[in-house]
């Protein structure tokens, strides 16, 4: 009998994981996204989902052993609250959204109203290249059990703690650097182009930090922001929340969020 996996959210991660998992005879997938119900964008998105497009959250969850939330960061709690009434004791809800430890705790609390288990995932690299093999950290009491389910499917899941929040904190601390660099590369590419000084700046950076491929960073990072800036802005606001909960300033995270958001919308 195939392992049934449901995805709540059919964005970049949901689409890629569904496509790759659906090619396996030992896996059955279903997906639901609130945009399926949108009159303008819904038909095309449902067509992309194909045979595994569900008509509702409840339909997607029905019979699934694992329910994976892959929505935008600002919708993680809402997605959990929508799914909880449809979950049963033999299911595990997995939140892989890039949110703060406090938000993961809110998600866990929403799922606690059902009889389902809960674990967190933290995706530690862009999914576009590795797909299912992208490195993922897992947290929660059932993390090892779920990892055993998913490793034979080609997923690189590493349990790091039985405590919810450790995996997420690791991811968001990394995001301060990666999303911050992406914002810097956006501004660098624009202002050096305006002044005709990009080659000289890259040469100086390469001399100071020879271990970095600065030319590749400035060539690729702005494109990532253009495609994913809105989603990454929501993630950086979760970083800001995490910083403030630690008694630190979230101003830098908010500035990075705004830069991603504005460039993606320009």
Short mmCIF file of C-alpha atoms in Angstrom, two decimals:
data_model
loop_
_atom_site.label_atom_id
_atom_site.label_comp_id
_atom_site.label_asym_id
_atom_site.label_seq_id
_atom_site.Cartn_x
_atom_site.Cartn_y
_atom_site.Cartn_z
CA UNK A 1 0.00 0.00 0.00
CA UNK A 2 1.51 3.36 -1.00
CA UNK A 3 2.54 5.97 1.53
CA UNK A 4 0.01 8.80 1.28
CA UNK A 5 1.40 12.35 1.60
CA UNK A 6 -0.68 15.53 1.48
CA UNK A 7 0.67 19.02 0.79
CA UNK A 8 -1.05 22.12 2.08
CA UNK A 9 0.30 24.84 -0.19
CA UNK A 10 1.24 24.39 -3.83
CA UNK A 11 4.02 26.89 -4.32
CA UNK A 12 7.61 26.19 -5.33
CA UNK A 13 8.23 23.48 -2.71
CA UNK A 14 4.80 21.88 -3.01
CA UNK A 15 4.95 21.69 -6.77
CA UNK A 16 8.48 20.29 -6.93
CA UNK A 17 7.99 17.73 -4.15
CA UNK A 18 4.60 16.62 -5.50
CA UNK A 19 6.00 16.18 -9.00
CA UNK A 20 8.94 14.10 -7.84
CA UNK A 21 7.05 12.02 -5.27
CA UNK A 22 4.20 11.28 -7.70
CA UNK A 23 6.68 9.47 -9.96
CA UNK A 24 7.16 6.79 -7.30
CA UNK A 25 4.80 3.79 -7.30
CA UNK A 26 5.03 3.51 -3.51
CA UNK A 27 3.77 7.06 -2.86
CA UNK A 28 0.38 8.70 -3.40
CA UNK A 29 0.20 12.50 -3.15
CA UNK A 30 -2.53 15.08 -2.80
CA UNK A 31 -2.31 18.86 -2.64
CA UNK A 32 -4.49 21.80 -1.76
CA UNK A 33 -3.82 25.51 -2.05
CA UNK A 34 -6.21 28.34 -1.27
CA UNK A 35 -5.40 29.70 -4.73
CA UNK A 36 -7.16 26.66 -6.19
CA UNK A 37 -10.35 28.54 -5.29
CA UNK A 38 -9.24 31.80 -6.94
CA UNK A 39 -11.28 32.50 -10.09
CA UNK A 40 -8.35 34.05 -11.97
CA UNK A 41 -5.37 31.94 -10.95
CA UNK A 42 -7.02 28.77 -9.68
CA UNK A 43 -7.67 26.90 -12.95
CA UNK A 44 -4.05 27.10 -14.13
CA UNK A 45 -2.73 26.07 -10.72
CA UNK A 46 -5.14 23.14 -10.47
CA UNK A 47 -4.11 22.05 -13.96
CA UNK A 48 -0.50 22.05 -12.83
CA UNK A 49 -1.45 19.93 -9.82
CA UNK A 50 -3.23 17.49 -12.12
CA UNK A 51 -4.69 14.32 -10.65
CA UNK A 52 -3.59 15.12 -7.10
CA UNK A 53 -5.40 18.47 -6.81
CA UNK A 54 -7.81 18.33 -3.85
CA UNK A 55 -10.98 20.39 -3.54
CA UNK A 56 -10.34 21.31 0.12
CA UNK A 57 -7.90 20.99 2.99
CA UNK A 58 -10.01 18.17 4.43
CA UNK A 59 -9.96 16.24 1.16
CA UNK A 60 -6.20 16.59 0.85
CA UNK A 61 -5.68 15.35 4.43
CA UNK A 62 -8.07 12.42 4.18
CA UNK A 63 -6.12 9.16 4.42
CA UNK A 64 -2.70 10.83 4.37
CA UNK A 65 -0.06 9.45 6.72
CA UNK A 66 1.92 12.70 6.48
CA UNK A 67 0.47 16.18 5.96
CA UNK A 68 3.13 18.71 4.95
CA UNK A 69 2.46 22.44 5.26
CA UNK A 70 4.35 24.34 2.56
CA UNK A 71 2.69 27.76 2.59
CA UNK A 72 4.14 31.25 2.92
CA UNK A 73 5.53 32.09 6.35
CA UNK A 74 2.68 34.45 7.18
CA UNK A 75 0.10 31.70 6.55
CA UNK A 76 1.68 28.90 8.60
CA UNK A 77 -0.59 29.26 11.63
CA UNK A 78 -3.73 29.75 9.53
CA UNK A 79 -2.93 26.62 7.51
CA UNK A 80 -2.50 24.57 10.70
CA UNK A 81 -5.80 25.82 12.10
CA UNK A 82 -7.56 24.96 8.84
CA UNK A 83 -6.08 21.45 8.76
CA UNK A 84 -6.48 20.51 12.43
CA UNK A 85 -10.20 19.55 12.28
CA UNK A 86 -9.44 17.10 9.46
CA UNK A 87 -6.54 15.33 11.19
CA UNK A 88 -6.66 12.01 13.05
CA UNK A 89 -4.47 10.08 15.47
CA UNK A 90 -2.62 8.10 12.80
CA UNK A 91 -1.38 11.21 11.00
CA UNK A 92 1.60 13.53 11.45
CA UNK A 93 1.46 17.20 10.51
CA UNK A 94 4.79 18.60 9.30
CA UNK A 95 5.41 22.35 9.14
CA UNK A 96 8.33 23.10 6.80
CA UNK A 97 7.69 26.83 6.58
CA UNK A 98 10.48 29.29 7.37
CA UNK A 99 9.06 30.76 10.57
CA UNK A 100 10.36 31.66 14.00
CA UNK A 101 10.46 29.19 16.89
CA UNK A 102 7.55 31.08 18.47
CA UNK A 103 5.47 30.73 15.31
CA UNK A 104 6.31 27.01 15.16
CA UNK A 105 5.01 26.77 18.73
CA UNK A 106 1.76 28.44 17.61
CA UNK A 107 1.47 25.92 14.78
CA UNK A 108 2.10 23.06 17.22
CA UNK A 109 -0.58 24.44 19.54
CA UNK A 110 -3.08 24.53 16.66
CA UNK A 111 -2.34 20.91 15.79
CA UNK A 112 -2.53 19.90 19.45
CA UNK A 113 -6.28 20.38 19.19
CA UNK A 114 -6.36 17.28 16.99
CA UNK A 115 -5.01 13.81 17.75
CA UNK A 116 -2.28 14.06 15.11
CA UNK A 117 1.44 14.21 15.78
CA UNK A 118 3.50 17.29 14.93
CA UNK A 119 7.07 17.87 13.80
CA UNK A 120 8.90 20.80 12.27
CA UNK A 121 11.07 20.83 9.17
CA UNK A 122 13.63 23.49 8.28
CA UNK A 123 14.72 23.49 4.62
CA UNK A 124 18.39 24.46 4.63
CA UNK A 125 19.02 25.29 0.96
CA UNK A 126 17.14 26.33 -2.20
CA UNK A 127 15.01 23.43 -3.45
CA UNK A 128 15.24 24.19 -7.16
CA UNK A 129 18.42 22.18 -7.71
CA UNK A 130 18.34 19.22 -5.32
CA UNK A 131 14.55 18.86 -5.15
CA UNK A 132 13.62 16.12 -2.68
CA UNK A 133 17.29 15.73 -1.75
CA UNK A 134 17.51 19.25 -0.30
CA UNK A 135 18.95 19.14 3.24
CA UNK A 136 16.19 19.33 5.86
CA UNK A 137 16.49 19.56 9.64
CA UNK A 138 13.68 18.02 11.66
CA UNK A 139 12.48 18.58 15.20
CA UNK A 140 9.90 17.02 17.48
CA UNK A 141 9.26 13.76 19.31
CA UNK A 142 8.36 11.91 16.08
CA UNK A 143 11.16 13.41 13.98
CA UNK A 144 13.19 10.19 13.80
CA UNK A 145 10.15 8.10 12.81
CA UNK A 146 9.18 10.51 10.05
CA UNK A 147 12.77 10.70 8.81
CA UNK A 148 12.72 6.89 8.51
CA UNK A 149 9.61 7.18 6.32
CA UNK A 150 11.12 9.80 4.03
CA UNK A 151 14.78 8.84 3.63
CA UNK A 152 13.96 5.83 1.39
CA UNK A 153 12.12 8.28 -0.88
CA UNK A 154 15.31 10.24 -1.47
CA UNK A 155 14.77 12.94 1.14
CA UNK A 156 17.71 14.16 3.23
CA UNK A 157 16.04 14.58 6.64
CA UNK A 158 18.22 14.96 9.74
CA UNK A 159 16.53 15.02 13.18
CA UNK A 160 18.24 17.59 15.41
CA UNK A 161 16.07 17.84 18.53
CA UNK A 162 12.92 16.54 20.16
CA UNK A 163 12.23 20.18 21.05
CA UNK A 164 10.20 22.26 18.60
CA UNK A 165 12.03 25.41 17.52
CA UNK A 166 15.65 24.26 17.32
CA UNK A 167 15.50 23.39 13.61
CA UNK A 168 13.66 26.62 12.82
CA UNK A 169 16.11 28.77 14.75
CA UNK A 170 18.97 27.16 12.84
CA UNK A 171 17.31 27.95 9.52
CA UNK A 172 16.41 31.54 10.36
CA UNK A 173 19.87 32.33 11.73
CA UNK A 174 21.22 31.15 8.37
CA UNK A 175 18.64 33.31 6.60
CA UNK A 176 20.02 36.47 8.22
CA UNK A 177 23.18 35.88 6.18
CA UNK A 178 21.73 34.45 2.96
CA UNK A 179 18.75 36.78 2.55
CA UNK A 180 20.90 39.68 3.71
CA UNK A 181 23.47 38.90 1.03
CA UNK A 182 20.73 38.64 -1.57
CA UNK A 183 19.49 42.11 -0.64
CA UNK A 184 23.06 43.42 -0.82
CA UNK A 185 23.59 41.87 -4.24
CA UNK A 186 20.39 43.52 -5.52
CA UNK A 187 21.63 46.96 -4.54
CA UNK A 188 25.19 46.22 -5.65
CA UNK A 189 24.07 45.13 -9.12
CA UNK A 190 21.86 48.19 -9.58
CA UNK A 191 24.21 50.89 -8.29
CA UNK A 192 27.35 49.51 -9.98
CA UNK A 193 25.46 49.31 -13.27
CA UNK A 194 24.33 52.92 -12.86
CA UNK A 195 27.93 54.03 -12.29
CA UNK A 196 29.70 51.60 -14.65
CA UNK A 197 31.98 50.24 -11.91
CA UNK A 198 30.93 46.59 -11.47
CA UNK A 199 34.19 45.00 -12.78
CA UNK A 200 36.33 47.12 -10.47
CA UNK A 201 34.13 46.44 -7.44
CA UNK A 202 34.11 42.70 -8.12
CA UNK A 203 37.90 42.70 -8.49
CA UNK A 204 38.26 44.46 -5.14
CA UNK A 205 35.86 42.10 -3.39
CA UNK A 206 37.61 39.07 -4.89
CA UNK A 207 40.96 40.32 -3.65
CA UNK A 208 39.64 40.88 -0.13
CA UNK A 209 37.58 37.67 0.09
CA UNK A 210 39.06 35.21 -2.43
CA UNK A 211 37.00 32.30 -1.13
CA UNK A 212 33.78 33.87 -2.43
CA UNK A 213 32.67 33.78 -6.06
CA UNK A 214 31.43 37.38 -6.12
CA UNK A 215 30.74 37.39 -9.83
CA UNK A 216 28.42 34.40 -9.48
CA UNK A 217 26.66 35.92 -6.46
CA UNK A 218 25.88 39.20 -8.19
CA UNK A 219 24.77 37.30 -11.29
CA UNK A 220 22.38 34.90 -9.55
CA UNK A 221 21.09 36.39 -6.31
CA UNK A 222 19.04 39.29 -7.73
CA UNK A 223 17.16 36.81 -9.91
CA UNK A 224 16.25 34.76 -6.87
CA UNK A 225 14.92 37.87 -5.15
CA UNK A 226 12.92 38.80 -8.25
CA UNK A 227 11.24 35.38 -8.27
CA UNK A 228 10.84 34.72 -4.55
CA UNK A 229 11.16 38.10 -2.84
CA UNK A 230 7.61 38.28 -1.50
CA UNK A 231 7.88 34.87 0.16
CA UNK A 232 11.35 35.66 1.48
CA UNK A 233 10.16 38.98 2.88
CA UNK A 234 7.65 37.07 5.01
CA UNK A 235 10.49 34.81 6.16
CA UNK A 236 12.66 37.78 7.13
CA UNK A 237 9.84 39.22 9.20
CA UNK A 238 9.87 35.93 11.09
CA UNK A 239 13.61 36.47 11.57
CA UNK A 240 12.79 39.89 13.01
CA UNK A 241 10.33 38.30 15.41
CA UNK A 242 12.95 35.79 16.52
CA UNK A 243 15.50 38.56 17.12
CA UNK A 244 13.06 40.65 19.14
CA UNK A 245 12.07 37.64 21.24
CA UNK A 246 15.77 37.32 22.08
CA UNK A 247 15.86 40.95 23.22
CA UNK A 248 17.60 42.12 20.04
CA UNK A 249 16.59 44.57 17.34
CA UNK A 250 14.66 43.30 14.33
CA UNK A 251 15.35 46.46 12.31
CA UNK A 252 17.90 44.86 9.99
CA UNK A 253 15.61 41.92 9.26
CA UNK A 254 12.77 44.32 8.45
CA UNK A 255 15.00 46.33 6.11
CA UNK A 256 16.02 43.13 4.30
CA UNK A 257 12.35 42.13 4.05
CA UNK A 258 11.43 45.47 2.49
CA UNK A 259 14.26 45.23 -0.04
CA UNK A 260 13.17 41.78 -1.15
CA UNK A 261 9.54 42.83 -1.33
CA UNK A 262 10.17 45.99 -3.33
CA UNK A 263 12.54 44.39 -5.82
CA UNK A 264 10.16 41.49 -6.42
CA UNK A 265 7.35 43.96 -7.06
CA UNK A 266 9.33 46.33 -9.28
#
